[in-house]
XYZ file of C-alpha atoms in Angstrom:
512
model
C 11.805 14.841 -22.750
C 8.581 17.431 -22.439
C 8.094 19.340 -19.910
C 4.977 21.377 -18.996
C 4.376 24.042 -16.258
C 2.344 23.698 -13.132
C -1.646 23.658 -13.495
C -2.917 23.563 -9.867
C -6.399 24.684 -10.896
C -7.111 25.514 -7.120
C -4.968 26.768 -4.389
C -3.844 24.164 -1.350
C -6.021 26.200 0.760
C -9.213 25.771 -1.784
C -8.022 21.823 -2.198
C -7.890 21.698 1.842
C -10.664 23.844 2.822
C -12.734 20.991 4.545
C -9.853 19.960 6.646
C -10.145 21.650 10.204
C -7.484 24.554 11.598
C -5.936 25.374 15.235
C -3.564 28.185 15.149
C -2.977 27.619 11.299
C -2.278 23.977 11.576
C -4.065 20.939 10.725
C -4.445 19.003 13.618
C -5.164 15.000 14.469
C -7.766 13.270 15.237
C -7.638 11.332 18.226
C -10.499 10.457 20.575
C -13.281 12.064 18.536
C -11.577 15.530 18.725
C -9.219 17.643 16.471
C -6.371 17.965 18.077
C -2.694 19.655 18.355
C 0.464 17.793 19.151
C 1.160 17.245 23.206
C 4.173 18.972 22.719
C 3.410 21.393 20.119
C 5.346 19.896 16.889
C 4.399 20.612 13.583
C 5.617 19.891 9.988
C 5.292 21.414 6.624
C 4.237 19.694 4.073
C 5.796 20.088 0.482
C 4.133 19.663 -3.264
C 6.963 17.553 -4.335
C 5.738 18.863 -7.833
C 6.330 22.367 -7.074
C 8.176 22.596 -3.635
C 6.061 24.960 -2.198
C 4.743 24.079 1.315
C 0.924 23.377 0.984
C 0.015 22.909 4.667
C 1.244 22.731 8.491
C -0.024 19.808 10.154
C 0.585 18.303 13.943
C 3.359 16.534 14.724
C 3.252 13.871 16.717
C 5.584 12.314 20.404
C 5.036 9.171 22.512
C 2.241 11.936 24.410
C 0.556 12.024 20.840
C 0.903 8.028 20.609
C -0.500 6.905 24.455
C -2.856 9.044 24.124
C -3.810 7.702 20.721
C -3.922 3.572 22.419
C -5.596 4.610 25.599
C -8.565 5.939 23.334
C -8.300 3.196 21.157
C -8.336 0.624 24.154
C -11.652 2.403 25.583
C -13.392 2.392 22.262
C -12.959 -1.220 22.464
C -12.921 -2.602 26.095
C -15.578 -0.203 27.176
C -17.131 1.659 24.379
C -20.280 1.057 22.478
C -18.639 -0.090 19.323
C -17.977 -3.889 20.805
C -22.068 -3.778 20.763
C -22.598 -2.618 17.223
C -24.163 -5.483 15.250
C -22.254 -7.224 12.161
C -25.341 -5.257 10.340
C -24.742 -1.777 11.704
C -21.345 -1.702 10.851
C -22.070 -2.874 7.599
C -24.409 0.288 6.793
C -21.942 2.775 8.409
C -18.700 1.427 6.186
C -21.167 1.760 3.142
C -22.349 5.353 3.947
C -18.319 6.075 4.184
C -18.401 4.805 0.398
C -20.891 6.644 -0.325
C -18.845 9.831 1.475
C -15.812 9.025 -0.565
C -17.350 8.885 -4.085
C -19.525 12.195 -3.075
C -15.762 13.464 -2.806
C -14.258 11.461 -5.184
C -12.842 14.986 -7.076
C -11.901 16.421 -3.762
C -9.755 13.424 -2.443
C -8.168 12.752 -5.718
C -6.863 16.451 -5.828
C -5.466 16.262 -2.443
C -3.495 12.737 -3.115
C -1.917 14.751 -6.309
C -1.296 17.761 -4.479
C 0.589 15.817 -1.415
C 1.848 13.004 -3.320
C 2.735 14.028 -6.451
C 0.997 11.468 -8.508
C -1.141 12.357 -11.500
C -4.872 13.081 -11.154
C -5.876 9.713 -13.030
C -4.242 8.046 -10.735
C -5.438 9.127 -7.915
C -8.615 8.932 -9.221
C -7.972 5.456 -9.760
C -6.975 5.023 -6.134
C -10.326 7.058 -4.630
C -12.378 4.713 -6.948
C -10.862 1.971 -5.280
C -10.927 2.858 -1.776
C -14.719 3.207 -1.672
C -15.065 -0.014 -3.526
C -12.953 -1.179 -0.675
C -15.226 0.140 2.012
C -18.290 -1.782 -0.177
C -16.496 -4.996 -0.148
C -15.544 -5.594 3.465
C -19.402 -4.041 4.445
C -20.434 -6.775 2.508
C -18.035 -8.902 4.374
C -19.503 -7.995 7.934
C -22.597 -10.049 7.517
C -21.460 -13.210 5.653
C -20.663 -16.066 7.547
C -17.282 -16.697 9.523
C -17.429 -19.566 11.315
C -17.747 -23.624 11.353
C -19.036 -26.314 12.585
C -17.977 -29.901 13.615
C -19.393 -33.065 13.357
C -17.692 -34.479 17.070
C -18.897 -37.399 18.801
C -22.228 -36.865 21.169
C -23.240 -35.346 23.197
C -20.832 -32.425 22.471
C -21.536 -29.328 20.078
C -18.521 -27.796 18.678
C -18.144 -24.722 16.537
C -15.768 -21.689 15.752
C -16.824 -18.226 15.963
C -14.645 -15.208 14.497
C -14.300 -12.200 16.856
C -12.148 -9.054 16.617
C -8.632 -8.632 17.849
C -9.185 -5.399 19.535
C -6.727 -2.370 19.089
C -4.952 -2.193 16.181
C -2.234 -0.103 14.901
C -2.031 0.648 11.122
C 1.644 2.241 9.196
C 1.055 3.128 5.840
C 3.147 4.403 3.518
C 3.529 7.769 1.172
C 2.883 5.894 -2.525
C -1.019 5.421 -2.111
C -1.650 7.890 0.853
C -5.756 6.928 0.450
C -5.587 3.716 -0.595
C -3.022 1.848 1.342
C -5.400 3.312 4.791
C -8.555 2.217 3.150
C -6.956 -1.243 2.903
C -6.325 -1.540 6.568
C -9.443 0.550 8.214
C -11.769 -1.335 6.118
C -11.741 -5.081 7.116
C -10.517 -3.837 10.111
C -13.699 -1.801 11.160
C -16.395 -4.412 9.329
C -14.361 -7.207 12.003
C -15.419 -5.185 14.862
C -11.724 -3.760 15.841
C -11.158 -0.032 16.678
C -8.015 1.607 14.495
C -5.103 3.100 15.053
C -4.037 4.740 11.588
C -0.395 6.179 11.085
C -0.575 7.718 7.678
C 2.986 8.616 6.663
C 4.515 11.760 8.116
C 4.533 13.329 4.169
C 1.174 12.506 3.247
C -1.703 12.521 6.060
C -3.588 14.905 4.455
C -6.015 12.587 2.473
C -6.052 10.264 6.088
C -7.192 13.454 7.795
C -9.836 14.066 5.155
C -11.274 10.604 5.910
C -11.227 11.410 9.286
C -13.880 14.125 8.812
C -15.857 11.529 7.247
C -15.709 8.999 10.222
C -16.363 12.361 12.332
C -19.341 12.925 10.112
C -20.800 9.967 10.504
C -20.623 9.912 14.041
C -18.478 6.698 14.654
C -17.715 6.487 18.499
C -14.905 8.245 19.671
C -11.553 6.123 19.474
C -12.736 3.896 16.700
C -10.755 5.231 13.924
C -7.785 7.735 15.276
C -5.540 9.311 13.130
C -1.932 9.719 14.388
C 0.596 11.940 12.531
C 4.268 11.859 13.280
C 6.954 10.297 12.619
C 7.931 6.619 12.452
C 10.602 6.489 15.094
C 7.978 8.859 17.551
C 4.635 7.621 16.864
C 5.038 4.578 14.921
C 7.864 2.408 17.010
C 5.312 3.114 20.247
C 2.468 1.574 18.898
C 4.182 -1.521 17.586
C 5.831 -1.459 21.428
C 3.027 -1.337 23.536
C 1.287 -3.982 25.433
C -2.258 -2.301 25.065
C -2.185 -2.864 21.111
C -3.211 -5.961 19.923
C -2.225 -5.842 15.933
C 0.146 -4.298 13.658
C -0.421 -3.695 10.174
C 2.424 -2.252 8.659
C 3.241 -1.224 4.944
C 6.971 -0.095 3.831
C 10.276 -1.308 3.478
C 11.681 -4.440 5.192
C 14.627 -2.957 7.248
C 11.545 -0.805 9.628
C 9.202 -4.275 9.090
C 12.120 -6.106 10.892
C 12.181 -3.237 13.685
C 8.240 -3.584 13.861
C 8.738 -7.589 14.531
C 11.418 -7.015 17.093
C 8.960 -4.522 18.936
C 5.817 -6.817 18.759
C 7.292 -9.492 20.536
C 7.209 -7.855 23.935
C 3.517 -8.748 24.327
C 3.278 -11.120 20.912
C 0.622 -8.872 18.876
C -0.203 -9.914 15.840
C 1.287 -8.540 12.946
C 0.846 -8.004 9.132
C 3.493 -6.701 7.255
C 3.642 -5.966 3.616
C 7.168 -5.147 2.539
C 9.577 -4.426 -0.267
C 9.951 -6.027 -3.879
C 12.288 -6.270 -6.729
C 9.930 -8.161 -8.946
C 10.487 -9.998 -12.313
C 8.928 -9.370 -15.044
C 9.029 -12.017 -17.994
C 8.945 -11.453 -21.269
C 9.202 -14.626 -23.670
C 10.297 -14.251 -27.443
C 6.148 -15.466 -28.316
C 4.893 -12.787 -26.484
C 2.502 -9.952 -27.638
C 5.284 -7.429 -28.522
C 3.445 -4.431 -27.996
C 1.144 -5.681 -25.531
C 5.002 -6.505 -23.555
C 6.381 -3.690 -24.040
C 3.145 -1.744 -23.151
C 3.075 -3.686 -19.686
C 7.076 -3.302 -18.837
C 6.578 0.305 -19.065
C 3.711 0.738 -17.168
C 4.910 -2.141 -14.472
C 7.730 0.367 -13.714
C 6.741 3.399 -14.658
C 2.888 4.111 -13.041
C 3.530 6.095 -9.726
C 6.826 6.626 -11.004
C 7.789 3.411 -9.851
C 6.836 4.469 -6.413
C 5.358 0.864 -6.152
C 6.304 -2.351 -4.282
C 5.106 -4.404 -6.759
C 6.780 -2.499 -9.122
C 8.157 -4.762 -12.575
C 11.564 -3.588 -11.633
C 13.263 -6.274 -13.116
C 12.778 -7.100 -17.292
C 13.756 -10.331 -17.730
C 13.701 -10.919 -21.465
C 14.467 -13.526 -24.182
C 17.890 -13.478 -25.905
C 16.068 -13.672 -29.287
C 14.016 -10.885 -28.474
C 16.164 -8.550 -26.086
C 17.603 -6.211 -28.949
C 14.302 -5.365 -30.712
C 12.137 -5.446 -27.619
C 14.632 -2.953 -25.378
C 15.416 -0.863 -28.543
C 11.032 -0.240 -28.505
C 11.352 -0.182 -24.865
C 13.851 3.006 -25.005
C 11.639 4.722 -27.703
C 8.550 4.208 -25.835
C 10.195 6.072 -22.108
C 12.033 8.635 -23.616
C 8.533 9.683 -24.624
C 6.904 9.556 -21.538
C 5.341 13.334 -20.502
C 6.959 14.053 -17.516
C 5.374 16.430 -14.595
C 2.856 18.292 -12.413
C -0.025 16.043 -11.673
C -2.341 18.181 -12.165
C -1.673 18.911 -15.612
C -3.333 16.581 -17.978
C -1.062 15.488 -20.054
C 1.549 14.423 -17.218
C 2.292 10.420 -17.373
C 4.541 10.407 -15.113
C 4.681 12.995 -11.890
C 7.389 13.377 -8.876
C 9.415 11.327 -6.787
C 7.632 12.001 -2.987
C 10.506 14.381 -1.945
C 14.130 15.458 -2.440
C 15.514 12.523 -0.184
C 13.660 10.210 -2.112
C 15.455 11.375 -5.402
C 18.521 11.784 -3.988
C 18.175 7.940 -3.214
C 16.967 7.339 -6.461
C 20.150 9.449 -8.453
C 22.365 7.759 -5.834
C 21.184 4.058 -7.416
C 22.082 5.587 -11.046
C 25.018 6.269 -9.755
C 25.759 2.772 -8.480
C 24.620 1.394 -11.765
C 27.211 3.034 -14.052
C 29.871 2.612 -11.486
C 29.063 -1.226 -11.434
C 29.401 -1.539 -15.542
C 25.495 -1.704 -16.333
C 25.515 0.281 -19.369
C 22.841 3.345 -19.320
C 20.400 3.241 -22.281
C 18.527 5.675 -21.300
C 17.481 8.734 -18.557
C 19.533 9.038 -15.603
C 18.715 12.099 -15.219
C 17.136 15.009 -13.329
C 14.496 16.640 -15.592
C 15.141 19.998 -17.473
C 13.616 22.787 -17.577
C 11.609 25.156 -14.079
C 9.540 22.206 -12.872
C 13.062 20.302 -12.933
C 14.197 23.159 -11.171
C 11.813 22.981 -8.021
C 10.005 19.273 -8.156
C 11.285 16.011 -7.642
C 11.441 15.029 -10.695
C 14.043 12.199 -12.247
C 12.776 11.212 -15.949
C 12.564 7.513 -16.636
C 15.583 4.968 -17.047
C 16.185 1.892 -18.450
C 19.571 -0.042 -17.810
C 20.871 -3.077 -19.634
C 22.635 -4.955 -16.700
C 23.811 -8.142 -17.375
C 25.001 -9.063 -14.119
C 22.499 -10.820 -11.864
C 24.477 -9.508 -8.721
C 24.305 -5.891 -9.398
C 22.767 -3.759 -6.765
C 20.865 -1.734 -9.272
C 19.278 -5.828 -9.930
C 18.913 -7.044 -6.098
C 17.774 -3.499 -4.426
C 14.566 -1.807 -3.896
C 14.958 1.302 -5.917
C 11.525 2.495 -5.533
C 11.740 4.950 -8.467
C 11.936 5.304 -12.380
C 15.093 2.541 -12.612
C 14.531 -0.789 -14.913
C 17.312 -3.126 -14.861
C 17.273 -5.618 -17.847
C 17.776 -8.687 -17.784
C 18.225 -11.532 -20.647
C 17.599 -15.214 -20.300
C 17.941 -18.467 -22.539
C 15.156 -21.156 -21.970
C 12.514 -21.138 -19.945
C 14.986 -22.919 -16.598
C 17.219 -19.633 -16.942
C 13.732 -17.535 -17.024
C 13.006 -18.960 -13.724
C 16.515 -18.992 -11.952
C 16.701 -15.270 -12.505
C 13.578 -14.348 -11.767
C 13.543 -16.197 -8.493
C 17.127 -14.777 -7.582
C 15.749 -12.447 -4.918
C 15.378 -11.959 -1.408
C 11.829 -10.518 -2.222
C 9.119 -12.276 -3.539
C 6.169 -10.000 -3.744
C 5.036 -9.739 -7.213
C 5.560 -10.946 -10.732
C 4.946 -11.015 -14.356
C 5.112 -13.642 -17.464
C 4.424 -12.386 -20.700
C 3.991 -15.463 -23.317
C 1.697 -16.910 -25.860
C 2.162 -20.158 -24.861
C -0.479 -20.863 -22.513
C 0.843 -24.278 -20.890
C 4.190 -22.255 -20.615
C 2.956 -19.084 -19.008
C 1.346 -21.547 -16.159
C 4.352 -23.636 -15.566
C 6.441 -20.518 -15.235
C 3.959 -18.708 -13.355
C 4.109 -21.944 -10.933
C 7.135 -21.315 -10.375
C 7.332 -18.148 -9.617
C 8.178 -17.761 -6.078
C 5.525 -14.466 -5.237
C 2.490 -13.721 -3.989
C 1.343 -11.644 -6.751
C 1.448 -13.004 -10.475
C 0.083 -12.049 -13.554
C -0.110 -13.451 -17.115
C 0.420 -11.104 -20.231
C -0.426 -8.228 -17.956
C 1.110 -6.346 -14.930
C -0.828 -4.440 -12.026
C -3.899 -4.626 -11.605
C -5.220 -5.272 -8.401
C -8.893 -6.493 -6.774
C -10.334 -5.900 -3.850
C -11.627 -9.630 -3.447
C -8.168 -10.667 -4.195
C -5.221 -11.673 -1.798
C -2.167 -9.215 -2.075
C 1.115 -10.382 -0.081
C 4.629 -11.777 -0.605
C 6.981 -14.326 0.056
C 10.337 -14.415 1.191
C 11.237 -10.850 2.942
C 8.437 -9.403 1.175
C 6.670 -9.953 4.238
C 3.737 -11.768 6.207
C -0.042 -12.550 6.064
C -2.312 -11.197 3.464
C -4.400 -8.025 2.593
C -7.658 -7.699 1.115
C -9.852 -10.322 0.041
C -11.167 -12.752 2.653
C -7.832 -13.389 3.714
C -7.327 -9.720 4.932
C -10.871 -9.519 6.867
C -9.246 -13.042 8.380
C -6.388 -11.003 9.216
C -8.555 -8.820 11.676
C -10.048 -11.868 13.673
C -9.128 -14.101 16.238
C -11.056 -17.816 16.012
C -12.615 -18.974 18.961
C -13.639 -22.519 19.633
C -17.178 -22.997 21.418
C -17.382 -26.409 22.919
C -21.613 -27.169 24.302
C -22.065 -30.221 25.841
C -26.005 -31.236 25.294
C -26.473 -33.717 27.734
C -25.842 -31.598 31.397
C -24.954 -34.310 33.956
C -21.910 -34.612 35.838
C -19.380 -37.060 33.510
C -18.217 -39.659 36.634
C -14.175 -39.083 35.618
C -13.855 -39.092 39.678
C -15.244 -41.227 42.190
C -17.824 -39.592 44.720
């Protein structure tokens, strides 16, 4: 396994430099203003590459939160923004495009040096986010409603208006991104926003913010919210003045987010773990396979819901197609994101890899047999980052924990299967059913599997990628509704019917 020392090419202050101070700390934005926590909390933040602190930023109480809705519920009940046309909102979310690819270098370097991931990546991720803000501007102005042909002399149609206040959790893999897939339909709908970046990554949240600021968007349209889940999260997902909750993370806190929406019934949207399949027949592409298992479970190392966790593969094929597998991640360049020849960076923080190694751990002990990793990395970045190098287990029992649980790191279980029945049973034998993969030549067979596939998310002789204009969503406890696409602008509207009767006279139901 290679390892590589730190190349930062800037200092966190340099990287951070547009990002405002109080008293040393990076504050929150709530209300239109840069502000400290109510009751003075802060955190540090830590380059999981390095594990030197980077930043102090605000942290966050129930004060932090109410004061967060009741700006949020002015924006929308009495602020200007419920008067901004379909067309002016349009040309704001496009000028924030245009603000995100202006700094497109700036935002990428900040993802890498709070997350972790390597700089393509988050360059990837930027890229996408203003492409994200482009698509749902074009959005605003297209139509959203319908019309009925009902019996005279009635007029009926359906109009789509905004929800109102809505409260956005996101998680720590795609700090950027997963925001940018919640603001934007979100804001083009008309709604005011509520975002909740997670506690360990805000910084590239707070960066946006100074765009929104920028561009002089009404104050309480787009707040940003640090803290922590159980402080600021479980009060916005609790209170009566929020309409919507879009929430991204792991099902156990997407069960606690349902339980707290019922008290006034918001709306919800919750996109939650995966453990999902990925296929590989004996006809497949082999390289083109094994090229897509390692990147299915390797890219953000495997910091990913969607993540190909699972490789089920062929009985034919499983000795010659693992044995290239193995080669192939035992030569994956391990480290600091900003060095250029990382393919692979940190796990988000010591917690997370402590979770990860305890999962190893439960592997062996459970008789999957280690082929290879399962290990820390070596070396002075091993010493200080999060780092756990990539592993591959062959474990041939479907009930093994290391097969059934969200890992959410560097972990592949293998799998091996008979006919294309056996494909299916094990790749449906899962609470989750976000995501999943079939990797055949056979194109009849790659669309009757794929069919049955029980997921949200499916690809054919590929794994990952991911559109804008498409839905992304799971089945099963993987969670509920849709993002992106149509189907997430949808998400941010409530239909009203508009019945107009053409013929004004009284109708003579009662006797005069």
């Amino acid at each position: 396994m290679q390892t590589m020392p730190p190349r930062h090419g800037a200092t966190p202050e340099e990287l951070l430099r547009n990002l405002p101070r109080i008293d040393s700390t990076i504050p929150m934005y709530v209300d239109g203003r840069w502000t400290l926590a109510d009751e003075g909390g802060t955190r540090d933040l830590v380059n999981p590459a390095t594990g030197e602190r980077i930043a102090v930023v605000a942290e966050g109480s129930d004060a932090d939160a109410q004061r967060a809705i009741a700006s949020a519920r002015r924006a929308f009940d009495d602020g200007p923004w419920s008067t901004v046309s379909a067309h002016d909102r349009a040309r704001l979310l496009l000028r924030v495009a245009d603000k995100i690819d202006e700094h497109a270098a700036e935002f990428a370097k900040i993802d890498t040096l709070n997350n972790g991931k390597p700089l393509r990546e988050a360059e990837y991720d930027v890229a996408d986010a203003a492409n994200c803000f482009r698509y749902y501007a074009g959005l605003a102005t297209k139509p959203h409603g319908q019309t009925f042909d009902v019996p005279a002399p009635s007029q009926t149609f359906t109009v789509r208006e905004p929800i109102g206040v809505c409260g956005q959790i996101v998680p720590w893999n795609y700090p950027l991104l997963m925001g940018v897939w919640k603001l934007a339909p979100a804001l083009a709908a008309g709604n005011v926003c509520i975002l909740k970046p997670a506690e360990l990554t805000p910084l590239s949240s707070l960066r946006l913010a100074s765009i929104f600021e920028e561009l002089e968007f009404p104050p309480g349209v787009v707040n940003v919210l640090l803290g922590a889940g159980p402080a600021v999260g479980a009060p916005l997902a609790e209170s009566d003045h929020v309409d919507k909750i879009a929430f991204t993370g792991g099902t156990t806190t997407g069960r606690a987010i349902m339980k707290a929406a019922a008290g006034n019934l918001k709306k919800i949207s919750l996109e939650l773990g995966g453990k999902s399949p990925n296929v590989v027949f004996a006809d497949a592409d082999f390289a083109t396979a094994v090229d897509y298992a390692l990147f299915g479970i390797y890219a953000n190392s495997g910091q990913v819901c969607s993540a190909g966790s699972r490789l089920i593969v062929q009985d034919s094929l499983h000795d010659r197609f693992v044995a290239a597998l193995v080669e192939r991640a035992k030569k994956i360049r391990v480290g600091d994101g900003f060095d250029p020849e990382t393919e692979m960076g940190p796990l988000i923080s010591r917690t997370q890899m402590d979770r990860v190694e305890s999962y190893i751990k439960i592997g062996r002990d459970e008789g999957a047999t280690l082929l290879c990793g399962g290990t820390r990395l070596e070396g002075p970045l091993g010493e200080h980052g999060n780092f756990i190098v990539p592993t591959i287990f062959d474990a041939p029992d479907p009930k093994m924990r290391i097969v059934q649980e969200e890992i959410f790191g560097p972990v592949l279980a293998v799998q091996t299967f008979t006919d294309e029945a056996d494909a299916i049973r094990l790749a449906n034998d899962s609470v989750y059913g976000l995501a999943g993969a079939v990797f055949t030549q056979d194109v009849a067979k790659a669309h009757r599997v794929i069919r049955k596939l029980r997921a949200g998310i499916t690809w054919i002789n590929t794994y990952h990628p991911t559109y804008n204009e498409a839905p992304w969503g799971g089945y099963k406890q993987s969670g509920i509704g849709r993002e992106l696409g149509t189907y997430g602008y949808d998400a941010y509207t409530e239909v009203k019917q508009i019945n107009v009767n053409l013929d004004v006279v009284p109708s003579g139901w009662f006797s005069e």
